[in-house]
Coordinates of N, CA and C in Angstrom, one line a residue:
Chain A
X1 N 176.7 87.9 -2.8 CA 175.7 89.0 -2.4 C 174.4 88.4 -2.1
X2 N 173.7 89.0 -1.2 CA 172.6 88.9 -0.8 C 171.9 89.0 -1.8
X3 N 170.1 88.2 -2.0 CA 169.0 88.4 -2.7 C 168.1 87.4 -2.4
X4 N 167.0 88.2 -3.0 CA 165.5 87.5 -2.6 C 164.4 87.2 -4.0
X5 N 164.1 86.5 -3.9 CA 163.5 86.2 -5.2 C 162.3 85.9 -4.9
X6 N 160.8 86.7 -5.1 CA 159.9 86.5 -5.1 C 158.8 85.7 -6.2
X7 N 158.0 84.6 -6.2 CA 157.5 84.0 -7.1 C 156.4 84.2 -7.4
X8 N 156.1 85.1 -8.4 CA 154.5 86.0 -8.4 C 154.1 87.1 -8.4
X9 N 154.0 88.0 -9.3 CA 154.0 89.4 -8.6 C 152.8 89.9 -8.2
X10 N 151.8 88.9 -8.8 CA 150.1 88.8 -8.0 C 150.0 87.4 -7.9
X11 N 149.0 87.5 -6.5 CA 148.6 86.3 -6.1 C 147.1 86.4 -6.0
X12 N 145.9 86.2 -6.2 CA 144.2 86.1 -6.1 C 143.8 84.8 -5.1
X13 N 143.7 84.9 -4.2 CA 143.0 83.9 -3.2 C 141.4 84.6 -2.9
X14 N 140.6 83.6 -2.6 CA 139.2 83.6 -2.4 C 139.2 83.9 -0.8
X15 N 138.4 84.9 -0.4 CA 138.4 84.8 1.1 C 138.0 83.6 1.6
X16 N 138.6 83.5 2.8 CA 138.8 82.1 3.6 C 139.8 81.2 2.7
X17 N 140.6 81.5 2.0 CA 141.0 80.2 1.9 C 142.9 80.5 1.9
X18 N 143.5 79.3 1.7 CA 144.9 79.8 2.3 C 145.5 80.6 1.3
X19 N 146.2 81.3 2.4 CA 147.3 82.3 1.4 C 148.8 81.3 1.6
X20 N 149.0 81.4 -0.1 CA 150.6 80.9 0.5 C 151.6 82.3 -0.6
X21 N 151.9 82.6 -0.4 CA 153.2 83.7 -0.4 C 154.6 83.2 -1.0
X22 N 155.5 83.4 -1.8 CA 156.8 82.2 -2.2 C 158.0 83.3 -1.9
X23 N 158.5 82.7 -1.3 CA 160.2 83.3 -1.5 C 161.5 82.5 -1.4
X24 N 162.3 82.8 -2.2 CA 163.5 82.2 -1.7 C 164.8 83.0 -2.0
X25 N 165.8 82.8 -0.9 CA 166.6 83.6 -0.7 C 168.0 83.5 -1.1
X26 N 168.9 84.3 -1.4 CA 170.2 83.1 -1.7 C 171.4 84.2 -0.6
X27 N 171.6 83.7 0.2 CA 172.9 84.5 1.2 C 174.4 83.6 1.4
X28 N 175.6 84.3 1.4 CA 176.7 83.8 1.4 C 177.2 83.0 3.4
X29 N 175.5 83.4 3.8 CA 176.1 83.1 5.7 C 174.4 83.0 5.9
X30 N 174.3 82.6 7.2 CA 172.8 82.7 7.7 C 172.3 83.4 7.8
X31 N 171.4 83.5 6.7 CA 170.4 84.5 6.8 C 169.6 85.3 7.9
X32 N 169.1 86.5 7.9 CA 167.9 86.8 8.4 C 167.3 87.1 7.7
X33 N 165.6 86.5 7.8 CA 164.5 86.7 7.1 C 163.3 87.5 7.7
X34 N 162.8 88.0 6.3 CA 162.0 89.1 7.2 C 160.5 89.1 5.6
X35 N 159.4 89.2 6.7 CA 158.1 89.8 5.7 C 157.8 91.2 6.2
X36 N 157.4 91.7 5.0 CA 156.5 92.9 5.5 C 155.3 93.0 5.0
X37 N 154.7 94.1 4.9 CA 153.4 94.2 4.5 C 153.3 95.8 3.8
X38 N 152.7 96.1 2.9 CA 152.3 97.4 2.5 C 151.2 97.4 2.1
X39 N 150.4 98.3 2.4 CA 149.1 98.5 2.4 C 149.1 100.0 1.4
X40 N 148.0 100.1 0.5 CA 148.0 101.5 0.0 C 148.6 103.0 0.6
X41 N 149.4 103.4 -0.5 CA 149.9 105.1 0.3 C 150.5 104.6 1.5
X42 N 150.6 103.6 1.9 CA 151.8 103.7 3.6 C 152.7 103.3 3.7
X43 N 153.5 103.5 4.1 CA 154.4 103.0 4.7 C 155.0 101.1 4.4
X44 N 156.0 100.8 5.1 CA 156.1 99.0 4.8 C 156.1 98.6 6.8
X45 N 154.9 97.6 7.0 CA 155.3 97.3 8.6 C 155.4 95.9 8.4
X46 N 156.1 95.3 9.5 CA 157.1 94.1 9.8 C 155.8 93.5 10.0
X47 N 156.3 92.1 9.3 CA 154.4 90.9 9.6 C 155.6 90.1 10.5
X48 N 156.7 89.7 10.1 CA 157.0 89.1 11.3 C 158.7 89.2 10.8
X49 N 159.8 88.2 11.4 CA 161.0 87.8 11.2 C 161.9 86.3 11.3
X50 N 162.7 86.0 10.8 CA 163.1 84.7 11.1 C 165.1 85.5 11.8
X51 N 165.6 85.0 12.8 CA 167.1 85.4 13.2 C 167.8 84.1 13.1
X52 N 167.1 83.4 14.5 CA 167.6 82.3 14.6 C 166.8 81.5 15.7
X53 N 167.1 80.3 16.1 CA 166.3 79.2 16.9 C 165.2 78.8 16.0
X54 N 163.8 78.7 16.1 CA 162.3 77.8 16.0 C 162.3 78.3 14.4
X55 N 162.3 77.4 13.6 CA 162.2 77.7 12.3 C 160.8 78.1 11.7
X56 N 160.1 77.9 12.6 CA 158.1 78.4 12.1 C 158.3 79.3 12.9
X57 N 158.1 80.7 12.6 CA 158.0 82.0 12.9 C 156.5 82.4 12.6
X58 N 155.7 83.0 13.6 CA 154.7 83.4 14.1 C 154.2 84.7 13.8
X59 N 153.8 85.7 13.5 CA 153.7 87.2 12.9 C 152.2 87.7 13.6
X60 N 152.1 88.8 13.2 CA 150.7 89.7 13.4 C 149.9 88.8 12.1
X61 N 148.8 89.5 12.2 CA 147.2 89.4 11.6 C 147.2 87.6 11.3
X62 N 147.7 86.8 12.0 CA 147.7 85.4 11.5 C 148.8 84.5 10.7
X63 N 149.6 85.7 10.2 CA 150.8 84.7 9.5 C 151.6 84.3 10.2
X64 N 152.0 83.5 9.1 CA 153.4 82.9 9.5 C 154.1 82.2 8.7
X65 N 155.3 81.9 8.6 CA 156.6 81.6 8.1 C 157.5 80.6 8.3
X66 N 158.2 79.6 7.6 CA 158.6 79.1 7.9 C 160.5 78.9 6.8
X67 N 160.9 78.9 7.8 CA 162.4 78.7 7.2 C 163.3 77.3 7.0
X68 N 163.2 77.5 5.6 CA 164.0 76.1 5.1 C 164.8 75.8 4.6
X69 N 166.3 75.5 5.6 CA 167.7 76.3 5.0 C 167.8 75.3 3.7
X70 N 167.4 73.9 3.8 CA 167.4 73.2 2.7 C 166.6 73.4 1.0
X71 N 165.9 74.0 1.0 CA 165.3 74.9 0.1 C 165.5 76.0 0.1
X72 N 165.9 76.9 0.6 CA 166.7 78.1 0.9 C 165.2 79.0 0.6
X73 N 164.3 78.6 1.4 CA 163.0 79.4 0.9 C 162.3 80.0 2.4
X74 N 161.4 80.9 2.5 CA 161.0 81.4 3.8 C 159.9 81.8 3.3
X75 N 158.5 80.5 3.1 CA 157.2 81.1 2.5 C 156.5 81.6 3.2
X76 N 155.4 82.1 3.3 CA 154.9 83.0 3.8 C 153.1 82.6 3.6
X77 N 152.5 81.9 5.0 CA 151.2 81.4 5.2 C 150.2 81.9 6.0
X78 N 148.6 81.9 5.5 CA 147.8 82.2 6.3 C 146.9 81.3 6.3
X79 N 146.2 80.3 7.3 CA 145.1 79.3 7.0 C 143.7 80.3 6.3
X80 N 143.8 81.1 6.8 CA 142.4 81.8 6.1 C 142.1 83.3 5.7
X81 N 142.2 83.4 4.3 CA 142.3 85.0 4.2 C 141.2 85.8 4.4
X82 N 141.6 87.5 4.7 CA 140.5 88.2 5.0 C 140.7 89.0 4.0
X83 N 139.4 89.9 3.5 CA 139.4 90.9 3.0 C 140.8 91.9 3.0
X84 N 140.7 92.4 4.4 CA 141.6 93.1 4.6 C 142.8 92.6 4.7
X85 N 143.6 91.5 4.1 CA 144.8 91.1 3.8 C 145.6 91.6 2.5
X86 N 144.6 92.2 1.5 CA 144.8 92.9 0.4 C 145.9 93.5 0.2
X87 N 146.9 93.4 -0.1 CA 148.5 94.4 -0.4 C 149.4 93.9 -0.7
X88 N 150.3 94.6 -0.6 CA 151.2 93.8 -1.4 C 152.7 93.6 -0.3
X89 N 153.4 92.6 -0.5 CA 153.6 91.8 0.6 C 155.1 91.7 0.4
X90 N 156.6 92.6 0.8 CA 157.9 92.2 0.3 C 158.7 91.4 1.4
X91 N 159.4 90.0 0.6 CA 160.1 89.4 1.2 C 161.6 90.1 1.7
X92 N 162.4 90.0 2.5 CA 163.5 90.7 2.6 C 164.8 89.7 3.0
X93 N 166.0 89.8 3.2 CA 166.9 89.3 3.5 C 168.3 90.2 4.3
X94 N 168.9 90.0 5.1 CA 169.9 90.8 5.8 C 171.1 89.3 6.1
X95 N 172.1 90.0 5.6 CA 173.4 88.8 6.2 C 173.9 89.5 7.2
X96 N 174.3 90.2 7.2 CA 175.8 90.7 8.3 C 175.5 92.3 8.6
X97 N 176.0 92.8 8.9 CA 176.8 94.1 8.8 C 175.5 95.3 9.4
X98 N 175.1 96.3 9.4 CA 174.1 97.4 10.2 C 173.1 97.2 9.6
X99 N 172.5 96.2 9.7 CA 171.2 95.6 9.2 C 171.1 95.8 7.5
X100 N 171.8 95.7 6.7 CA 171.6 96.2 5.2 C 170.8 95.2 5.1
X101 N 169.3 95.6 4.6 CA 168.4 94.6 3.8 C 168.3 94.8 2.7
X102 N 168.2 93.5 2.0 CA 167.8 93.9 0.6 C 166.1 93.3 0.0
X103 N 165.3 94.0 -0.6 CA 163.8 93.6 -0.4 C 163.9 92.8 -1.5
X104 N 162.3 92.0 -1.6 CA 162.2 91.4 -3.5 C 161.3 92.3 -4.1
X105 N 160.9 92.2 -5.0 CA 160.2 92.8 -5.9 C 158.6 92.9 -5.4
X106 N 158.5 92.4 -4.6 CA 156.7 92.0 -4.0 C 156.0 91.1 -4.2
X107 N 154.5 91.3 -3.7 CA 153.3 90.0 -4.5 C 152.2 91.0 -3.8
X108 N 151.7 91.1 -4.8 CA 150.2 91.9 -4.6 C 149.5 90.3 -4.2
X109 N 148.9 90.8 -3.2 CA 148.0 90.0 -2.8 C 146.4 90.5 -3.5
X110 N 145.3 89.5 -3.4 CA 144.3 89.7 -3.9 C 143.5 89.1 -3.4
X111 N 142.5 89.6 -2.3 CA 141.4 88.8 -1.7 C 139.8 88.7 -2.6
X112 N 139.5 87.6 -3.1 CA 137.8 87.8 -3.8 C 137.1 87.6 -3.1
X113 N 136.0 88.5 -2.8 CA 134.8 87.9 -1.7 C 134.3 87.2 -2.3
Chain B
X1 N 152.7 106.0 20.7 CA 154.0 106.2 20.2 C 153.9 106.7 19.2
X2 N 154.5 108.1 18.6 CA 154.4 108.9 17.3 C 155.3 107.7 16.2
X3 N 154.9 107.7 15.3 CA 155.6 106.7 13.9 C 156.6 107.8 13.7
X4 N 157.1 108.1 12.5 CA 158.1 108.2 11.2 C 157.1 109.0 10.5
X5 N 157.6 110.7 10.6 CA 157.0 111.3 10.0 C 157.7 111.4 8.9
X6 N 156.9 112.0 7.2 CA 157.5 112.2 6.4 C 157.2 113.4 6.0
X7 N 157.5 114.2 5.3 CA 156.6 115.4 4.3 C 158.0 115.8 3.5
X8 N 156.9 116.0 2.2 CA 156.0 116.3 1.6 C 155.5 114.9 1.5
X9 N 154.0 114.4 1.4 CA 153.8 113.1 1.2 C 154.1 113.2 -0.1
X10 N 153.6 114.0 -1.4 CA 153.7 114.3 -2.3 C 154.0 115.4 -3.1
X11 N 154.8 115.3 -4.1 CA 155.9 115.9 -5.0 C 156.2 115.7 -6.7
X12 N 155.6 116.9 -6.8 CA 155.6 116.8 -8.8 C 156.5 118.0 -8.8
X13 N 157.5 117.9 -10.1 CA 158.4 118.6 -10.4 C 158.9 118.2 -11.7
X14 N 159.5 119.3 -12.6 CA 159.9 119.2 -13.5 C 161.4 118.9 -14.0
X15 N 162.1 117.9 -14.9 CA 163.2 117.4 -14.3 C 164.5 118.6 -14.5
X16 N 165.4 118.2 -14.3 CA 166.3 119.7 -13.5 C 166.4 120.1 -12.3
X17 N 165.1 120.4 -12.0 CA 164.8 121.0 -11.0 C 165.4 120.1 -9.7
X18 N 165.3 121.1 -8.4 CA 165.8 120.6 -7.4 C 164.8 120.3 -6.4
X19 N 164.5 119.5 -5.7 CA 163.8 118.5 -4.4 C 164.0 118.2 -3.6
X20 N 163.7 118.2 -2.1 CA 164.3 118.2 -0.7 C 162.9 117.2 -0.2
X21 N 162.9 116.3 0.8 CA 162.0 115.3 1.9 C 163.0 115.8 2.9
X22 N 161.7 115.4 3.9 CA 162.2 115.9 5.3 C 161.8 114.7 5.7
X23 N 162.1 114.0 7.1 CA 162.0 112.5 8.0 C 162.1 112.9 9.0
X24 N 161.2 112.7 10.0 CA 161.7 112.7 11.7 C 161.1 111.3 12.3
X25 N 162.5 111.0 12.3 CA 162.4 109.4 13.0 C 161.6 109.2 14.3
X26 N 161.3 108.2 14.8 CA 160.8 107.9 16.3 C 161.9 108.4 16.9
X27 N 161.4 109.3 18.2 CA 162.4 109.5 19.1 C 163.0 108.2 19.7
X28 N 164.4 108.7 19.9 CA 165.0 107.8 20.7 C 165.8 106.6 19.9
X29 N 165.2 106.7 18.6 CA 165.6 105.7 17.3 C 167.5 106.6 17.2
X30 N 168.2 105.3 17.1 CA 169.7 105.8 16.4 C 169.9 105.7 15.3
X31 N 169.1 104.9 14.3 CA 169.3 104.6 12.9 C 168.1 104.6 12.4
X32 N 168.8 105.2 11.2 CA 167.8 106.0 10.0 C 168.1 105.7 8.7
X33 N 167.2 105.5 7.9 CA 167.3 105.0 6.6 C 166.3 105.7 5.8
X34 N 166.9 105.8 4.5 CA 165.9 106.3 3.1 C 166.0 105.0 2.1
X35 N 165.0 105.1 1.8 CA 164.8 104.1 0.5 C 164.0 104.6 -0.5
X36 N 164.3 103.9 -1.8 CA 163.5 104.5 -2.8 C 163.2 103.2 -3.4
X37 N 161.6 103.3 -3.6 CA 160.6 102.3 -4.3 C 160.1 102.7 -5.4
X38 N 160.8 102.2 -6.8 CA 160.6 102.4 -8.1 C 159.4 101.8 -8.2
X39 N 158.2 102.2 -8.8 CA 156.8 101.1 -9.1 C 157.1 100.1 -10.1
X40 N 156.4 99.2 -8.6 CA 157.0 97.3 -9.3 C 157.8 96.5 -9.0
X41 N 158.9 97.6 -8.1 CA 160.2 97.5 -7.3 C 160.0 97.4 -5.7
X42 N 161.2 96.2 -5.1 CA 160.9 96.2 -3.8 C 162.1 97.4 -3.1
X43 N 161.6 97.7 -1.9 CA 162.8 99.3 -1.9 C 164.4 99.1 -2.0
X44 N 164.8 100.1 -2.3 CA 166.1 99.9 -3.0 C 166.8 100.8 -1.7
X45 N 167.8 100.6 -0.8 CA 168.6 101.9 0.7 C 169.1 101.9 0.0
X46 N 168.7 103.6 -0.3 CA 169.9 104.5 -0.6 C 171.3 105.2 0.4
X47 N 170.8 105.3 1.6 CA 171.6 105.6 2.4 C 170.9 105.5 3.9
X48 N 172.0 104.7 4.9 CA 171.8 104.5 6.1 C 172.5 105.3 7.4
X49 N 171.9 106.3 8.2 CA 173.1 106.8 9.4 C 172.8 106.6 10.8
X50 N 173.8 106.3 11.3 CA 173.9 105.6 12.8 C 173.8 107.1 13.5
X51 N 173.1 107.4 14.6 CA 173.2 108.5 14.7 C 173.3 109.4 13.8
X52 N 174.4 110.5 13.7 CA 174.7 111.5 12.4 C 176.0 111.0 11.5
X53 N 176.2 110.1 11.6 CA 176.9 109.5 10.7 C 176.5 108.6 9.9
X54 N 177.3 108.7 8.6 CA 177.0 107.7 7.6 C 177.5 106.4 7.6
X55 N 176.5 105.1 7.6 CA 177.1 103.6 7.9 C 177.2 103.0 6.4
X56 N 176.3 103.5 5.4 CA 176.0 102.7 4.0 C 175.4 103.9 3.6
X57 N 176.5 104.5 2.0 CA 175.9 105.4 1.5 C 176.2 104.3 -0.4
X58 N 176.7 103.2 -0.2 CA 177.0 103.1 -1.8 C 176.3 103.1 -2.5
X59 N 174.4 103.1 -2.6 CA 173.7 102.9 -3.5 C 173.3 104.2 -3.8
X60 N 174.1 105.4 -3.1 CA 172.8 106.5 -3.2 C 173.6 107.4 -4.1
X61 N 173.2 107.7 -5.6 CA 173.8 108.9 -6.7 C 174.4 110.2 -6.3
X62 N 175.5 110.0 -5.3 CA 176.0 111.4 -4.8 C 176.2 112.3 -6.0
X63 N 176.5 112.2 -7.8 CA 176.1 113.4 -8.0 C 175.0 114.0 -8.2
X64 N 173.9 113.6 -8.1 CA 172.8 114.3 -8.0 C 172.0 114.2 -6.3
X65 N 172.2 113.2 -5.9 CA 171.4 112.8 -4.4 C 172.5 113.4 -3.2
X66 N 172.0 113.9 -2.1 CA 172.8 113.6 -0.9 C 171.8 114.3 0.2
X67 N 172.1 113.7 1.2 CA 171.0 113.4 2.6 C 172.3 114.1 4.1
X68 N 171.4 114.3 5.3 CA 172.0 114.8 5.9 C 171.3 114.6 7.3
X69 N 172.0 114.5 8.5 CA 171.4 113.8 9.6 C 172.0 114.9 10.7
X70 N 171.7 116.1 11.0 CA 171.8 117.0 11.9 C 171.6 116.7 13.1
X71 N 172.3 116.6 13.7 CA 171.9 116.7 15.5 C 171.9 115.3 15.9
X72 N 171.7 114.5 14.6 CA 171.5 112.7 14.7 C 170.1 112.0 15.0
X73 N 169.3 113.4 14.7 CA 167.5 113.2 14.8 C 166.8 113.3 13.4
X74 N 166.4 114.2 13.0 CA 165.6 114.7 11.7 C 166.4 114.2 10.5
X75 N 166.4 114.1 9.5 CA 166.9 113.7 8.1 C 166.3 114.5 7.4
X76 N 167.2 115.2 6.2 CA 166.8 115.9 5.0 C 167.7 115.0 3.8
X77 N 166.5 114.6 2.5 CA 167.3 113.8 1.6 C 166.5 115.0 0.1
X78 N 168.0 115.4 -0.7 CA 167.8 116.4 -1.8 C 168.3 115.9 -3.1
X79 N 167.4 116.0 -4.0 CA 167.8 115.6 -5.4 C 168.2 116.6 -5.9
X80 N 169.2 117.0 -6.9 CA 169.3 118.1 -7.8 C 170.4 118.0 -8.5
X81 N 170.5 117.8 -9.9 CA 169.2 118.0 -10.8 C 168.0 116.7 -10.4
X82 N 167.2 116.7 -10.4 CA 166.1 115.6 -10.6 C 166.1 114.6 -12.4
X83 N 166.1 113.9 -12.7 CA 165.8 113.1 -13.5 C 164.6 112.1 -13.8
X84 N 164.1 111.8 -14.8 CA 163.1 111.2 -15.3 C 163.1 109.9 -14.1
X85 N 163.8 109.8 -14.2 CA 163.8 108.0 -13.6 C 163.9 108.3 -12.1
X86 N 163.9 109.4 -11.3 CA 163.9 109.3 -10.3 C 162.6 109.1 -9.6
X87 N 161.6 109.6 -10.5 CA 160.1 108.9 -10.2 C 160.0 107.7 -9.3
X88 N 160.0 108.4 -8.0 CA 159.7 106.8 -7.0 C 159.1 107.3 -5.9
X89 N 158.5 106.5 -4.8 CA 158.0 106.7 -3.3 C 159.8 106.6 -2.8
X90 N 159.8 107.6 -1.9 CA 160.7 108.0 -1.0 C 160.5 107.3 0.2
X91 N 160.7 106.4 1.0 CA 160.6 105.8 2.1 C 162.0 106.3 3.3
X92 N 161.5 106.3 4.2 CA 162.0 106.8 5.3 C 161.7 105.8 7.0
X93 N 163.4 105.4 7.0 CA 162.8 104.1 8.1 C 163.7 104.3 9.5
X94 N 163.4 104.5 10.5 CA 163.9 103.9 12.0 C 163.7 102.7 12.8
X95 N 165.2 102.9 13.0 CA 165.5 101.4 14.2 C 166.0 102.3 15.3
X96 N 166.0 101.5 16.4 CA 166.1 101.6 18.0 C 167.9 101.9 18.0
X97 N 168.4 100.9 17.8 CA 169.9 100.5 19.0 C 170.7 101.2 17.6
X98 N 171.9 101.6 18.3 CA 172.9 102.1 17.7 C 174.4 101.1 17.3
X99 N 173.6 99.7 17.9 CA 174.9 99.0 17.7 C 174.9 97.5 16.7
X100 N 174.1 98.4 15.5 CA 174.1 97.5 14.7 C 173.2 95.8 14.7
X101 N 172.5 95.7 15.6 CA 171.8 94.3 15.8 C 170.9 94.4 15.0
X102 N 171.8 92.8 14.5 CA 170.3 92.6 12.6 C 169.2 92.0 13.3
X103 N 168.6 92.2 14.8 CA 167.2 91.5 15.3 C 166.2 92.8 15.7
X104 N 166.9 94.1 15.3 CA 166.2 95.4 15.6 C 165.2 95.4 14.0
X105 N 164.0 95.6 14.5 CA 163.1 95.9 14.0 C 163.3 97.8 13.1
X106 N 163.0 97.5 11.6 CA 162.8 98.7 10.9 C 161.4 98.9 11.5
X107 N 161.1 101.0 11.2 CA 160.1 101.3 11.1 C 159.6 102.0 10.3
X108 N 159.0 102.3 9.3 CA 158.4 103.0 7.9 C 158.1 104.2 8.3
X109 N 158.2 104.9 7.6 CA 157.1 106.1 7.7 C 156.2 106.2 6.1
X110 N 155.5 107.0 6.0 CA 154.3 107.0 4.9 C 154.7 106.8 3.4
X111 N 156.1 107.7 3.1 CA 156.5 107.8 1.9 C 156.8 109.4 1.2
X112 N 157.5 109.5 0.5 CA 157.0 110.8 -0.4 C 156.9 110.3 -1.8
X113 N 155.9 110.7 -2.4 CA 155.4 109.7 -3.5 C 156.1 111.1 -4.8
X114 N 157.4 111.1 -5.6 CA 157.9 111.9 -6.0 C 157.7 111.4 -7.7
X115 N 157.0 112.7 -8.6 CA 157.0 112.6 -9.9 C 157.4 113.3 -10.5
X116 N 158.7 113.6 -11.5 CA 159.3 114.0 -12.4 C 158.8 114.0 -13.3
X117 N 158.3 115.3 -14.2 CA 157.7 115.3 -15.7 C 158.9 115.6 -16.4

């Protein structure tokens, strides 16, 4: 069975400086990886995805990802954080079948001015 | 482009009692999902339908939960009885294609933030 295991359930970074994010995943076939993002009261939107080909995956507001089937991890980077990066951040995983994903537990992010 | 409407955003009730969310996916979306986010928890599908059919219902408490996909547009998902522990955000998500591709993008809608006293 599918799962994701997040490392942290808060993270405190100083504005400007890097965010790193942890996950790792454990699937019985090649994975798809996936970040999202949640922001207070809303909804969860897609920061980016990993399927297949270029293993550094590129996202909205600056992140990005990379996939490392040898560490079976897909962390989650930003060279410089902003205020508004504040929320809390779920890793996901999907093997096979009508997209069933399964999320991790989160990481509240924390920006200090 | 209209998102993933939800309502009620929010919902207090006493447990017993019975609870209905409504979802209207993005037009033109074939798949639709509910999830429920226990605080602290990352979301748990409860049930997924391709169109008006059901593709993945095993996580969802059919004796007290069941959901329903009319016409293959709108979604209504009903608790009853409600229980203490059902205390969760209700999430409500659309994808595009009807033929199952794990590179189709979910889309959220706001939540229903549901409290059982």
């Amino acid at each position: 069975a599918q799962s994701v295991t997040q490392l942290g359930s808060h993270v405190s970074v100083s504005e400007g400086a890097l965010v790193l994010l942890r996950c790792n995943y454990s699937s019985s076939v090649p994975p798809y990886l996936f970040w999202y993002v949640q922001y207070p009261n809303q909804g969860l939107q897609l920061l980016l995805k990993y399927t297949t080909g270029a293993t550094l995956v590129k996202g909205i507001n600056g992140f990005e990802a990379e996939f490392k089937k040898s560490e079976t991890s897909f962390h989650l980077t930003k060279p410089s954080a902003h205020m508004s990066d504040a929320a809390e951040y779920f890793c996901a995983v999907s093997e096979g079948g009508y997209q069933k994903v399964t999320f991790g537990t989160g990481t509240k992010l924390q920006v200090i001015p | 482009e209209a998102g993933v409407a939800q309502s009620p955003r929010y919902k207090i009730i006493e447990k017993r009692q019975s609870v209905a969310f409504w979802c209207n996916p993005i037009s033109g979306h074939a798949t639709l999902y509910w999830y429920q986010q226990i605080l602290g928890q990352g979301p748990k599908l409860l049930i997924q339908f391709q169109n008006n059919g059901v593709v993945d219902d095993s996580q969802l408490p059919k004796d007290r939960f069941s959901a329903e996909r009319l016409k293959g547009v709108d979604s209504t998902l009903k608790i009853q009885p409600a229980k203490l522990e059902d205390s969760a955000v209700y999430l409500c998500a659309s994808s595009l294609t009807s033929g199952g591709s794990l590179t189709d993008t979910q889309y959220f809608g706001p939540g229903t933030r549901l409290t059982v006293l």
